PDB file of C-alpha atoms in Angstrom:
ATOM      1  CA  MET A  91       0.066  -0.037  -0.096  1.00  0.00           C
ATOM      2  CA  SER A  92       1.397   3.482  -0.981  1.00  0.00           C
ATOM      3  CA  GLY A  93       1.628   6.221   1.506  1.00  0.00           C
ATOM      4  CA  LEU A  94      -1.139   8.171  -0.148  1.00  0.00           C
ATOM      5  CA  GLU A  95      -3.442   5.239  -0.055  1.00  0.00           C
ATOM      6  CA  LEU A  96      -2.638   4.859   3.773  1.00  0.00           C
ATOM      7  CA  LEU A  97      -3.380   8.418   4.478  1.00  0.00           C
ATOM      8  CA  ILE A  98      -6.695   8.242   2.606  1.00  0.00           C
ATOM      9  CA  ARG A  99      -7.757   5.104   4.449  1.00  0.00           C
ATOM     10  CA  GLU A 100      -6.934   6.704   7.756  1.00  0.00           C
ATOM     11  CA  LEU A 101      -8.459  10.105   7.165  1.00  0.00           C
ATOM     12  CA  PRO A 102     -11.686   9.317   9.337  1.00  0.00           C
ATOM     13  CA  TRP A 103      -9.292   8.827  12.375  1.00  0.00           C
ATOM     14  CA  PHE A 104      -7.231  11.922  11.635  1.00  0.00           C
ATOM     15  CA  TRP A 105     -10.512  13.856  11.283  1.00  0.00           C
ATOM     16  CA  ARG A 106     -11.657  12.628  14.703  1.00  0.00           C
ATOM     17  CA  GLY A 107      -8.302  13.617  16.174  1.00  0.00           C
ATOM     18  CA  THR A 108      -8.647  17.094  14.502  1.00  0.00           C
ATOM     19  CA  LEU A 109     -12.084  17.560  15.978  1.00  0.00           C
ATOM     20  CA  VAL A 110     -10.877  16.750  19.425  1.00  0.00           C
ATOM     21  CA  THR A 111      -7.845  19.166  18.914  1.00  0.00           C
ATOM     22  CA  VAL A 112     -10.319  21.936  18.013  1.00  0.00           C
ATOM     23  CA  GLU A 113     -12.383  21.113  21.025  1.00  0.00           C
ATOM     24  CA  VAL A 114      -9.331  21.384  23.380  1.00  0.00           C
ATOM     25  CA  LEU A 115      -8.311  24.581  21.744  1.00  0.00           C
ATOM     26  CA  GLY A 116     -11.791  26.058  22.137  1.00  0.00           C
ATOM     27  CA  GLY A 117     -11.786  25.249  25.900  1.00  0.00           C
ATOM     28  CA  VAL A 118      -8.205  26.381  26.414  1.00  0.00           C
ATOM     29  CA  ILE A 119      -8.578  29.772  24.529  1.00  0.00           C
ATOM     30  CA  GLY A 120     -12.015  30.373  26.150  1.00  0.00           C
ATOM     31  CA  LEU A 121     -10.785  29.735  29.625  1.00  0.00           C
ATOM     32  CA  GLY A 122      -7.548  31.635  29.083  1.00  0.00           C
ATOM     33  CA  LEU A 123      -9.556  34.584  27.671  1.00  0.00           C
ATOM     34  CA  LEU A 124     -11.894  34.923  30.655  1.00  0.00           C
ATOM     35  CA  LEU A 125      -9.047  34.428  33.281  1.00  0.00           C
ATOM     36  CA  GLY A 126      -6.489  36.443  31.477  1.00  0.00           C
ATOM     37  CA  LEU A 127      -8.863  39.484  30.782  1.00  0.00           C
ATOM     38  CA  ALA A 128     -10.027  39.436  34.455  1.00  0.00           C
ATOM     39  CA  ALA A 129      -6.228  39.250  35.547  1.00  0.00           C
ATOM     40  CA  ALA A 130      -5.374  42.037  33.346  1.00  0.00           C
ATOM     41  CA  VAL A 131      -8.068  44.421  34.684  1.00  0.00           C
ATOM     42  CA  LEU A 132      -7.046  43.513  38.175  1.00  0.00           C
ATOM     43  CA  GLN A 133      -3.444  44.160  37.588  1.00  0.00           C
ATOM     44  CA  VAL A 134      -4.244  47.571  36.135  1.00  0.00           C
ATOM     45  CA  TYR A 135      -7.175  48.617  38.258  1.00  0.00           C
ATOM     46  CA  GLY A 136      -7.234  46.409  41.391  1.00  0.00           C
ATOM     47  CA  PRO A 137      -6.756  47.925  44.818  1.00  0.00           C
ATOM     48  CA  PRO A 138      -3.543  46.937  46.713  1.00  0.00           C
ATOM     49  CA  PRO A 139      -2.436  44.201  47.280  1.00  0.00           C
ATOM     50  CA  VAL A 140      -4.475  42.593  44.488  1.00  0.00           C
ATOM     51  CA  PRO A 141      -2.188  43.574  41.563  1.00  0.00           C
ATOM     52  CA  ALA A 142       0.824  42.116  43.276  1.00  0.00           C
ATOM     53  CA  LEU A 143      -0.999  38.906  44.129  1.00  0.00           C
ATOM     54  CA  VAL A 144      -2.288  38.590  40.580  1.00  0.00           C
ATOM     55  CA  THR A 145       1.154  39.459  39.084  1.00  0.00           C
ATOM     56  CA  GLY A 146       2.774  36.824  41.262  1.00  0.00           C
ATOM     57  CA  LEU A 147       0.373  34.077  40.209  1.00  0.00           C
ATOM     58  CA  GLU A 148       0.885  35.109  36.486  1.00  0.00           C
ATOM     59  CA  ARG A 149       4.619  34.763  36.769  1.00  0.00           C
ATOM     60  CA  LEU A 150       4.361  31.491  38.625  1.00  0.00           C
ATOM     61  CA  LEU A 151       2.169  29.988  35.748  1.00  0.00           C
ATOM     62  CA  ARG A 152       4.404  31.417  33.013  1.00  0.00           C
ATOM     63  CA  GLY A 153       7.417  29.827  34.784  1.00  0.00           C
ATOM     64  CA  ILE A 154       6.000  26.411  34.754  1.00  0.00           C
ATOM     65  CA  PRO A 155       6.351  24.370  31.435  1.00  0.00           C
ATOM     66  CA  PRO A 156       2.960  23.479  29.976  1.00  0.00           C
ATOM     67  CA  ILE A 157       3.774  19.713  30.165  1.00  0.00           C
ATOM     68  CA  VAL A 158       4.618  19.924  33.872  1.00  0.00           C
ATOM     69  CA  LEU A 159       1.349  21.807  34.642  1.00  0.00           C
ATOM     70  CA  LEU A 160      -0.517  19.104  32.799  1.00  0.00           C
ATOM     71  CA  LEU A 161       1.005  16.415  34.907  1.00  0.00           C
ATOM     72  CA  LEU A 162       0.264  18.513  38.060  1.00  0.00           C
ATOM     73  CA  VAL A 163      -3.403  18.955  37.205  1.00  0.00           C
ATOM     74  CA  PHE A 164      -3.633  15.332  36.094  1.00  0.00           C
ATOM     75  CA  TYR A 165      -2.405  13.987  39.484  1.00  0.00           C
ATOM     76  CA  LEU A 166      -4.463  16.388  41.695  1.00  0.00           C
ATOM     77  CA  PRO A 167      -6.963  14.365  43.802  1.00  0.00           C
ATOM     78  CA  TRP A 168     -10.031  15.002  41.761  1.00  0.00           C
ATOM     79  CA  ASP A 169     -11.878  13.133  39.025  1.00  0.00           C
ATOM     80  CA  LEU A 170     -11.497  15.071  35.856  1.00  0.00           C
ATOM     81  CA  PRO A 171     -11.584  13.361  32.531  1.00  0.00           C
ATOM     82  CA  PRO A 172      -8.494  13.804  30.319  1.00  0.00           C
ATOM     83  CA  LEU A 173     -10.165  16.497  28.194  1.00  0.00           C
ATOM     84  CA  GLY A 174     -10.918  18.559  31.340  1.00  0.00           C
ATOM     85  CA  VAL A 175      -7.414  18.201  32.568  1.00  0.00           C
ATOM     86  CA  ALA A 176      -6.075  19.438  29.281  1.00  0.00           C
ATOM     87  CA  ILE A 177      -8.430  22.430  29.213  1.00  0.00           C
ATOM     88  CA  VAL A 178      -7.725  23.323  32.751  1.00  0.00           C
ATOM     89  CA  ALA A 179      -3.993  23.122  32.680  1.00  0.00           C
ATOM     90  CA  LEU A 180      -3.361  24.604  29.234  1.00  0.00           C
ATOM     91  CA  GLY A 181      -6.082  27.277  30.035  1.00  0.00           C
ATOM     92  CA  LEU A 182      -4.267  28.372  33.090  1.00  0.00           C
ATOM     93  CA  CYS A 183      -1.016  28.588  31.196  1.00  0.00           C
ATOM     94  CA  SER A 184      -2.741  30.506  28.412  1.00  0.00           C
ATOM     95  CA  ALA A 185      -4.410  32.896  30.895  1.00  0.00           C
ATOM     96  CA  ALA A 186      -1.082  33.943  32.171  1.00  0.00           C
ATOM     97  CA  TYR A 187       0.072  34.984  28.798  1.00  0.00           C
ATOM     98  CA  GLN A 188      -3.092  36.514  27.585  1.00  0.00           C
ATOM     99  CA  SER A 189      -3.181  38.601  30.783  1.00  0.00           C
ATOM    100  CA  GLN A 190      -0.023  40.314  29.657  1.00  0.00           C
ATOM    101  CA  ILE A 191      -1.479  40.963  26.188  1.00  0.00           C
ATOM    102  CA  PHE A 192      -4.595  42.540  27.674  1.00  0.00           C
ATOM    103  CA  ARG A 193      -2.671  44.507  30.260  1.00  0.00           C
ATOM    104  CA  ALA A 194      -0.431  46.035  27.705  1.00  0.00           C
ATOM    105  CA  ALA A 195      -3.459  46.985  25.498  1.00  0.00           C
ATOM    106  CA  ILE A 196      -5.285  48.476  28.477  1.00  0.00           C
ATOM    107  CA  GLN A 197      -2.331  50.563  29.412  1.00  0.00           C
ATOM    108  CA  SER A 198      -1.979  51.711  25.861  1.00  0.00           C
ATOM    109  CA  ILE A 199      -5.276  53.484  26.133  1.00  0.00           C
ATOM    110  CA  ASP A 200      -4.827  57.265  27.120  1.00  0.00           C
ATOM    111  CA  ARG A 201      -5.715  57.774  30.751  1.00  0.00           C
ATOM    112  CA  ARG A 202      -7.503  61.003  29.828  1.00  0.00           C
ATOM    113  CA  GLN A 203     -10.325  58.802  28.214  1.00  0.00           C
ATOM    114  CA  SER A 204     -11.024  57.128  31.613  1.00  0.00           C
ATOM    115  CA  GLU A 205     -10.940  60.644  33.281  1.00  0.00           C
ATOM    116  CA  ALA A 206     -13.382  61.993  30.733  1.00  0.00           C
ATOM    117  CA  ALA A 207     -15.689  59.149  31.134  1.00  0.00           C
ATOM    118  CA  ARG A 208     -15.581  59.730  34.954  1.00  0.00           C
ATOM    119  CA  ALA A 209     -16.296  63.371  34.327  1.00  0.00           C
ATOM    120  CA  LEU A 210     -19.359  62.433  32.283  1.00  0.00           C
ATOM    121  CA  GLY A 211     -20.779  60.603  35.347  1.00  0.00           C
ATOM    122  CA  MET A 212     -19.700  56.937  34.664  1.00  0.00           C
ATOM    123  CA  SER A 213     -18.499  54.907  37.623  1.00  0.00           C
ATOM    124  CA  ALA A 214     -14.979  53.403  37.322  1.00  0.00           C
ATOM    125  CA  LEU A 215     -16.466  50.019  36.423  1.00  0.00           C
ATOM    126  CA  GLN A 216     -18.652  51.583  33.721  1.00  0.00           C
ATOM    127  CA  ALA A 217     -15.558  53.501  32.409  1.00  0.00           C
ATOM    128  CA  ILE A 218     -13.701  50.275  32.124  1.00  0.00           C
ATOM    129  CA  LEU A 219     -16.502  48.232  30.590  1.00  0.00           C
ATOM    130  CA  HIS A 220     -17.627  50.875  28.086  1.00  0.00           C
ATOM    131  CA  VAL A 221     -14.641  53.124  27.300  1.00  0.00           C
ATOM    132  CA  ILE A 222     -11.436  51.176  27.891  1.00  0.00           C
ATOM    133  CA  LEU A 223     -12.176  47.506  27.199  1.00  0.00           C
ATOM    134  CA  PRO A 224     -13.673  47.941  23.731  1.00  0.00           C
ATOM    135  CA  GLN A 225     -10.627  49.873  22.559  1.00  0.00           C
ATOM    136  CA  ALA A 226      -8.135  47.530  24.351  1.00  0.00           C
ATOM    137  CA  LEU A 227      -9.663  44.343  22.862  1.00  0.00           C
ATOM    138  CA  ARG A 228      -9.414  45.770  19.361  1.00  0.00           C
ATOM    139  CA  ARG A 229      -5.734  46.497  19.873  1.00  0.00           C
ATOM    140  CA  ALA A 230      -4.997  43.138  21.423  1.00  0.00           C
ATOM    141  CA  ILE A 231      -6.135  41.169  18.389  1.00  0.00           C
ATOM    142  CA  GLY A 232      -2.778  41.327  16.610  1.00  0.00           C
ATOM    143  CA  PRO A 233      -0.724  40.014  19.642  1.00  0.00           C
ATOM    144  CA  TRP A 234      -3.499  37.719  20.654  1.00  0.00           C
ATOM    145  CA  SER A 235      -3.234  35.966  17.259  1.00  0.00           C
ATOM    146  CA  ASN A 236       0.280  34.788  18.262  1.00  0.00           C
ATOM    147  CA  GLU A 237      -1.094  33.295  21.521  1.00  0.00           C
ATOM    148  CA  PHE A 238      -3.795  31.564  19.428  1.00  0.00           C
ATOM    149  CA  SER A 239      -1.124  30.016  17.101  1.00  0.00           C
ATOM    150  CA  SER A 240       0.938  28.889  20.196  1.00  0.00           C
ATOM    151  CA  GLN A 241      -2.048  27.208  21.799  1.00  0.00           C
ATOM    152  CA  ILE A 242      -2.943  25.168  18.569  1.00  0.00           C
ATOM    153  CA  LYS A 243       0.463  23.670  18.780  1.00  0.00           C
ATOM    154  CA  ASP A 244       0.382  23.340  22.581  1.00  0.00           C
ATOM    155  CA  THR A 245      -2.908  21.240  22.287  1.00  0.00           C
ATOM    156  CA  SER A 246      -0.517  18.388  21.093  1.00  0.00           C
ATOM    157  CA  LEU A 247       0.785  18.057  24.740  1.00  0.00           C
ATOM    158  CA  ALA A 248      -2.783  16.721  25.730  1.00  0.00           C
ATOM    159  CA  TYR A 249      -1.513  13.520  24.276  1.00  0.00           C
ATOM    160  CA  ILE A 250       0.390  12.744  27.483  1.00  0.00           C
ATOM    161  CA  VAL A 251      -2.723  12.774  29.664  1.00  0.00           C
ATOM    162  CA  GLY A 252      -4.698  10.523  27.456  1.00  0.00           C
ATOM    163  CA  VAL A 253      -6.691  12.886  25.161  1.00  0.00           C
ATOM    164  CA  VAL A 254      -7.186  11.201  21.727  1.00  0.00           C
ATOM    165  CA  GLU A 255      -6.204  14.130  19.680  1.00  0.00           C
ATOM    166  CA  ILE A 256      -4.156  14.348  16.383  1.00  0.00           C
ATOM    167  CA  LEU A 257      -0.956  13.144  17.908  1.00  0.00           C
ATOM    168  CA  ARG A 258      -2.476  10.124  19.724  1.00  0.00           C
ATOM    169  CA  GLN A 259      -4.427   9.187  16.572  1.00  0.00           C
ATOM    170  CA  ALA A 260      -1.121   9.250  14.835  1.00  0.00           C
ATOM    171  CA  ARG A 261       0.425   6.744  17.207  1.00  0.00           C
ATOM    172  CA  TYR A 262      -2.446   4.444  16.708  1.00  0.00           C
ATOM    173  CA  VAL A 263      -2.111   4.551  13.049  1.00  0.00           C
ATOM    174  CA  ILE A 264       1.621   3.912  13.292  1.00  0.00           C
ATOM    175  CA  SER A 265       1.217   1.034  15.755  1.00  0.00           C
ATOM    176  CA  TYR A 266      -1.242  -0.974  13.602  1.00  0.00           C
ATOM    177  CA  THR A 267       0.289  -0.182  10.231  1.00  0.00           C
ATOM    178  CA  TYR A 268       3.763  -1.156  11.507  1.00  0.00           C
ATOM    179  CA  GLY A 269       5.651   2.017  10.661  1.00  0.00           C
ATOM    180  CA  ASN A 270       5.132   4.809   8.350  1.00  0.00           C
ATOM    181  CA  SER A 271       6.267   7.135  11.145  1.00  0.00           C
ATOM    182  CA  LEU A 272       7.691   9.916   8.923  1.00  0.00           C
ATOM    183  CA  LEU A 273       4.667   9.913   6.702  1.00  0.00           C
ATOM    184  CA  VAL A 274       2.135   9.987   9.491  1.00  0.00           C
ATOM    185  CA  TYR A 275       3.933  12.593  11.577  1.00  0.00           C
ATOM    186  CA  GLY A 276       4.473  14.778   8.402  1.00  0.00           C
ATOM    187  CA  PHE A 277       0.752  14.658   7.789  1.00  0.00           C
ATOM    188  CA  CYS A 278       0.064  15.561  11.385  1.00  0.00           C
ATOM    189  CA  ALA A 279       2.397  18.622  10.846  1.00  0.00           C
ATOM    190  CA  LEU A 280       0.407  19.678   7.816  1.00  0.00           C
ATOM    191  CA  ILE A 281      -2.764  19.379   9.752  1.00  0.00           C
ATOM    192  CA  TYR A 282      -1.358  21.868  12.520  1.00  0.00           C
ATOM    193  CA  PHE A 283      -0.147  24.162   9.872  1.00  0.00           C
ATOM    194  CA  VAL A 284      -3.575  24.429   8.137  1.00  0.00           C
ATOM    195  CA  LEU A 285      -5.219  24.951  11.462  1.00  0.00           C
ATOM    196  CA  THR A 286      -2.821  27.670  12.310  1.00  0.00           C
ATOM    197  CA  ARG A 287      -3.093  29.613   9.115  1.00  0.00           C
ATOM    198  CA  ALA A 288      -6.760  29.246   8.914  1.00  0.00           C
ATOM    199  CA  GLY A 289      -7.235  30.566  12.487  1.00  0.00           C
ATOM    200  CA  ASN A 290      -4.790  33.449  11.789  1.00  0.00           C
ATOM    201  CA  ALA A 291      -6.617  34.370   8.576  1.00  0.00           C
ATOM    202  CA  VAL A 292      -9.855  34.755  10.467  1.00  0.00           C
ATOM    203  CA  LEU A 293      -8.211  36.792  13.140  1.00  0.00           C
ATOM    204  CA  TYR A 294      -6.645  39.101  10.554  1.00  0.00           C
ATOM    205  CA  ARG A 295     -10.095  39.668   8.930  1.00  0.00           C
ATOM    206  CA  LEU A 296     -11.524  40.410  12.385  1.00  0.00           C
ATOM    207  CA  GLU A 297      -8.647  42.882  13.081  1.00  0.00           C
ATOM    208  CA  ALA A 298      -9.332  44.571   9.803  1.00  0.00           C
ATOM    209  CA  ARG A 299     -13.107  44.753  10.369  1.00  0.00           C
ATOM    210  CA  LEU A 300     -12.786  46.263  13.836  1.00  0.00           C
ATOM    211  CA  TRP A 301     -10.086  48.608  12.962  1.00  0.00           C
ATOM    212  CA  VAL A 302     -10.881  52.279  13.923  1.00  0.00           C
ATOM    213  CA  PRO A 303      -9.910  54.994  11.416  1.00  0.00           C
ATOM    214  CA  GLY A 304      -6.963  56.962  12.816  1.00  0.00           C
ATOM    215  CA  CYS A 305      -5.517  54.203  14.869  1.00  0.00           C
ATOM    216  CA  GLU A 306      -2.353  52.382  13.972  1.00  0.00           C
ATOM    217  CA  ARG A 307      -2.870  49.541  11.721  1.00  0.00           C
ATOM    218  CA  ARG A 308      -0.615  46.561  11.181  1.00  0.00           C
ATOM    219  CA  PRO A 309       0.796  46.476   7.589  1.00  0.00           C
ATOM    220  CA  LEU A 310      -0.523  43.521   5.584  1.00  0.00           C
ATOM    221  CA  GLY A 311       3.153  42.395   4.763  1.00  0.00           C
ATOM    222  CA  ARG A 312       3.993  41.957   8.529  1.00  0.00           C
ATOM    223  CA  ARG A 313       1.545  39.246   9.239  1.00  0.00           C
ATOM    224  CA  VAL A 314       2.844  36.354  11.230  1.00  0.00           C
TER     225      VAL A 314
END
């Protein structure tokens, strides 16, 4: 059987693995977005000692390799399924990095806009929700696309806690076809590449659609 015939025959299994990878990615990005945005707001606007505590936790999570964090969450005394372990562990790691993306975006907004909102009668929370965050989220899309790309590739680490994603499906295919390692892993690399480029293409379109005239815009030739 030729390599092409093998890949065509095993496509349903690779497709299942891809769907699981997308499921893990959605959970990780969603959890990281919620926690990262909350952490960024607390770092910038939280009362003492909240910013220091959040910063310490963020640095701790960024200092632990994702694979070690996966194993720590996996061996905690609770009954989480492998998919839940992967989402929690990788989501916490992503939240630490996303918090810095959002923090920088929030701090890039001119303070006078917040002061103007307060002068119009808004509370501090209203100013953050209705004036600062809408602008900051637009500015964060470009840097956030890099985190999105990283998380697509980090989903492959879920393999070690038993999640049947692309990489584990590849191992199954290799085991019962007695080899073809280079071909199968090469096909996996192609799947990850396609997912990354497709996701970034959507984010580039979103960034262009939400661009506000007069604000700095990323040149098209500098996409990553």
